[in-house]
PDB file of C-alpha atoms in Angstrom:
ATOM      1  CA  MET A   1       0.281  41.781 -18.998  1.00 53.00           C
ATOM      2  CA  ASN A   2       3.184  42.362 -18.276  1.00 58.00           C
ATOM      3  CA  VAL A   3       3.956  41.475 -14.995  1.00 56.00           C
ATOM      4  CA  ASN A   4       6.606  44.087 -14.249  1.00 53.00           C
ATOM      5  CA  GLN A   5       4.405  46.715 -14.976  1.00 63.00           C
ATOM      6  CA  HIS A   6       3.145  48.825 -12.120  1.00 66.00           C
ATOM      7  CA  CYS A   7      -0.279  47.218 -11.269  1.00 63.00           C
ATOM      8  CA  LEU A   8      -2.950  49.355  -9.332  1.00 61.00           C
ATOM      9  CA  PHE A   9      -4.221  46.755  -7.374  1.00 60.00           C
ATOM     10  CA  GLU A  10      -3.273  43.022  -6.013  1.00 61.00           C
ATOM     11  CA  ILE A  11      -3.075  40.438  -8.859  1.00 58.00           C
ATOM     12  CA  ASN A  12      -1.281  37.450  -7.792  1.00 54.00           C
ATOM     13  CA  SER A  13      -2.525  37.092  -4.334  1.00 54.00           C
ATOM     14  CA  GLU A  14      -4.510  34.367  -3.557  1.00 54.00           C
ATOM     15  CA  LYS A  15      -6.387  36.410  -0.909  1.00 52.00           C
ATOM     16  CA  ALA A  16      -6.085  39.415  -2.567  1.00 54.00           C
ATOM     17  CA  ASP A  17      -8.441  41.614  -0.344  1.00 59.00           C
ATOM     18  CA  ILE A  18     -10.263  42.867  -2.858  1.00 60.00           C
ATOM     19  CA  GLU A  19     -12.614  44.985  -0.462  1.00 62.00           C
ATOM     20  CA  ALA A  20      -9.479  46.892   0.081  1.00 68.00           C
ATOM     21  CA  VAL A  21      -9.302  48.208  -3.840  1.00 72.00           C
ATOM     22  CA  ARG A  22     -10.531  51.653  -3.925  1.00 77.00           C
ATOM     23  CA  GLU A  23     -14.119  51.971  -5.679  1.00 79.00           C
ATOM     24  CA  ASP A  24     -12.917  54.339  -8.533  1.00 81.00           C
ATOM     25  CA  LEU A  25     -10.663  51.633  -9.246  1.00 79.00           C
ATOM     26  CA  ARG A  26     -13.320  49.000  -9.152  1.00 76.00           C
ATOM     27  CA  LEU A  27     -16.052  50.882 -11.314  1.00 76.00           C
ATOM     28  CA  GLU A  28     -13.337  51.193 -13.897  1.00 80.00           C
ATOM     29  CA  TYR A  29     -12.098  47.604 -13.797  1.00 78.00           C
ATOM     30  CA  ARG A  30     -15.770  46.382 -13.627  1.00 76.00           C
ATOM     31  CA  PHE A  31     -13.701  42.526 -13.334  1.00 78.00           C
ATOM     32  CA  LEU A  32     -12.300  43.097  -9.898  1.00 75.00           C
ATOM     33  CA  ASP A  33     -15.610  42.980  -8.778  1.00 75.00           C
ATOM     34  CA  LEU A  34     -15.442  39.065 -10.267  1.00 77.00           C
ATOM     35  CA  ARG A  35     -12.767  38.574  -7.126  1.00 76.00           C
ATOM     36  CA  ASN A  36     -15.155  39.517  -4.906  1.00 79.00           C
ATOM     37  CA  ASN A  37     -16.856  36.213  -2.952  1.00 82.00           C
ATOM     38  CA  LYS A  38     -19.808  38.181  -2.274  1.00 84.00           C
ATOM     39  CA  ILE A  39     -20.894  39.633  -5.596  1.00 84.00           C
ATOM     40  CA  HIS A  40     -19.507  36.242  -6.964  1.00 85.00           C
ATOM     41  CA  ASN A  41     -21.730  34.543  -4.723  1.00 90.00           C
ATOM     42  CA  SER A  42     -24.651  36.646  -5.835  1.00 91.00           C
ATOM     43  CA  ILE A  43     -23.833  36.306  -9.557  1.00 90.00           C
ATOM     44  CA  LEU A  44     -24.067  32.688  -9.394  1.00 93.00           C
ATOM     45  CA  LEU A  45     -27.657  32.841  -6.634  1.00 96.00           C
ATOM     46  CA  ARG A  46     -29.127  35.093  -9.456  1.00 93.00           C
ATOM     47  CA  SER A  47     -28.299  32.351 -12.353  1.00 94.00           C
ATOM     48  CA  LYS A  48     -29.575  29.742 -10.322  1.00 97.00           C
ATOM     49  CA  ILE A  49     -32.777  31.221  -9.674  1.00 96.00           C
ATOM     50  CA  MET A  50     -33.380  32.684 -13.035  1.00 93.00           C
ATOM     51  CA  LYS A  51     -32.734  29.187 -13.859  1.00 96.00           C
ATOM     52  CA  THR A  52     -35.063  27.573 -11.705  1.00 97.00           C
ATOM     53  CA  ILE A  53     -37.902  29.811 -13.030  1.00 95.00           C
ATOM     54  CA  ARG A  54     -37.891  29.702 -16.174  1.00 94.00           C
ATOM     55  CA  ASP A  55     -37.540  25.335 -16.245  1.00 97.00           C
ATOM     56  CA  LYS A  56     -40.515  25.973 -14.080  1.00 97.00           C
ATOM     57  CA  MET A  57     -42.255  28.149 -16.240  1.00 96.00           C
ATOM     58  CA  ASP A  58     -41.015  25.884 -19.354  1.00 96.00           C
ATOM     59  CA  GLU A  59     -43.096  22.997 -17.503  1.00 97.00           C
ATOM     60  CA  MET A  60     -45.986  24.791 -17.344  1.00 97.00           C
ATOM     61  CA  GLY A  61     -45.999  25.139 -21.029  1.00 97.00           C
ATOM     62  CA  PHE A  62     -45.058  29.144 -20.918  1.00 95.00           C
ATOM     63  CA  ALA A  63     -43.206  30.280 -23.976  1.00 93.00           C
ATOM     64  CA  GLU A  64     -39.774  32.491 -23.159  1.00 86.00           C
ATOM     65  CA  ILE A  65     -40.162  35.955 -25.262  1.00 86.00           C
ATOM     66  CA  GLN A  66     -37.209  38.063 -24.880  1.00 80.00           C
ATOM     67  CA  THR A  67     -38.535  41.991 -23.317  1.00 76.00           C
ATOM     68  CA  PRO A  68     -36.541  44.895 -22.578  1.00 68.00           C
ATOM     69  CA  ILE A  69     -35.984  45.293 -19.024  1.00 66.00           C
ATOM     70  CA  LEU A  70     -36.603  48.609 -17.390  1.00 64.00           C
ATOM     71  CA  ALA A  71     -34.077  49.544 -14.214  1.00 61.00           C
ATOM     72  CA  ASN A  72     -32.236  51.752 -12.488  1.00 59.00           C
ATOM     73  CA  SER A  73     -29.669  53.562 -14.797  1.00 62.00           C
ATOM     74  CA  SER A  74     -25.947  52.935 -14.184  1.00 63.00           C
ATOM     75  CA  PRO A  75     -23.329  55.484 -14.612  1.00 66.00           C
ATOM     76  CA  GLU A  76     -21.020  53.354 -16.334  1.00 66.00           C
ATOM     77  CA  GLY A  77     -21.234  51.313 -19.823  1.00 65.00           C
ATOM     78  CA  ALA A  78     -23.162  52.341 -22.710  1.00 68.00           C
ATOM     79  CA  ARG A  79     -25.870  55.227 -22.148  1.00 72.00           C
ATOM     80  CA  ASP A  80     -29.253  53.915 -21.527  1.00 72.00           C
ATOM     81  CA  PHE A  81     -32.312  53.807 -24.394  1.00 77.00           C
ATOM     82  CA  LEU A  82     -35.513  56.567 -22.915  1.00 80.00           C
ATOM     83  CA  VAL A  83     -38.761  55.673 -23.706  1.00 80.00           C
ATOM     84  CA  PRO A  84     -41.277  58.418 -23.524  1.00 85.00           C
ATOM     85  CA  SER A  85     -44.095  57.350 -21.133  1.00 83.00           C
ATOM     86  CA  ARG A  86     -47.693  57.305 -22.518  1.00 87.00           C
ATOM     87  CA  LEU A  87     -49.184  57.943 -19.251  1.00 87.00           C
ATOM     88  CA  HIS A  88     -46.937  60.676 -17.780  1.00 86.00           C
ATOM     89  CA  PRO A  89     -45.994  62.915 -20.308  1.00 89.00           C
ATOM     90  CA  GLY A  90     -42.803  64.534 -19.705  1.00 88.00           C
ATOM     91  CA  GLU A  91     -41.817  61.504 -18.118  1.00 84.00           C
ATOM     92  CA  PHE A  92     -39.290  58.426 -19.638  1.00 81.00           C
ATOM     93  CA  LEU A  93     -38.237  55.064 -18.929  1.00 79.00           C
ATOM     94  CA  CYS A  94     -35.083  53.645 -18.571  1.00 76.00           C
ATOM     95  CA  ILE A  95     -34.089  50.890 -20.837  1.00 74.00           C
ATOM     96  CA  THR A  96     -30.818  49.706 -20.020  1.00 65.00           C
ATOM     97  CA  THR A  97     -28.003  48.179 -22.315  1.00 64.00           C
ATOM     98  CA  GLY A  98     -25.923  45.347 -21.531  1.00 58.00           C
ATOM     99  CA  SER A  99     -25.775  42.990 -18.554  1.00 52.00           C
ATOM    100  CA  THR A 100     -26.232  45.821 -16.220  1.00 49.00           C
ATOM    101  CA  THR A 101     -29.226  44.426 -14.225  1.00 49.00           C
ATOM    102  CA  ILE A 102     -27.209  42.062 -11.133  1.00 47.00           C
TER     103      ILE A 102
END
């Protein structure tokens, strides 16, 4: 990054107020959310919870099998993979792509 370029948000401040960044910029530059302590701590907490669950299940003899996660659709990133519902004709389930399940 060229430090002489005009920036859309503060990058040099140790205490940059990430919450002051406009939402449209945060959505375009998703990495900005990692500077938000609340979101950063939520990511770390989710990681610890998932590790604890995996460790406990492993101790109990369960095998982890990767399966798609059905989640709410997200406007950014890749398009969702839609799966027709067999139980509800005309309706679809959404399998998100990437890591949008934070």
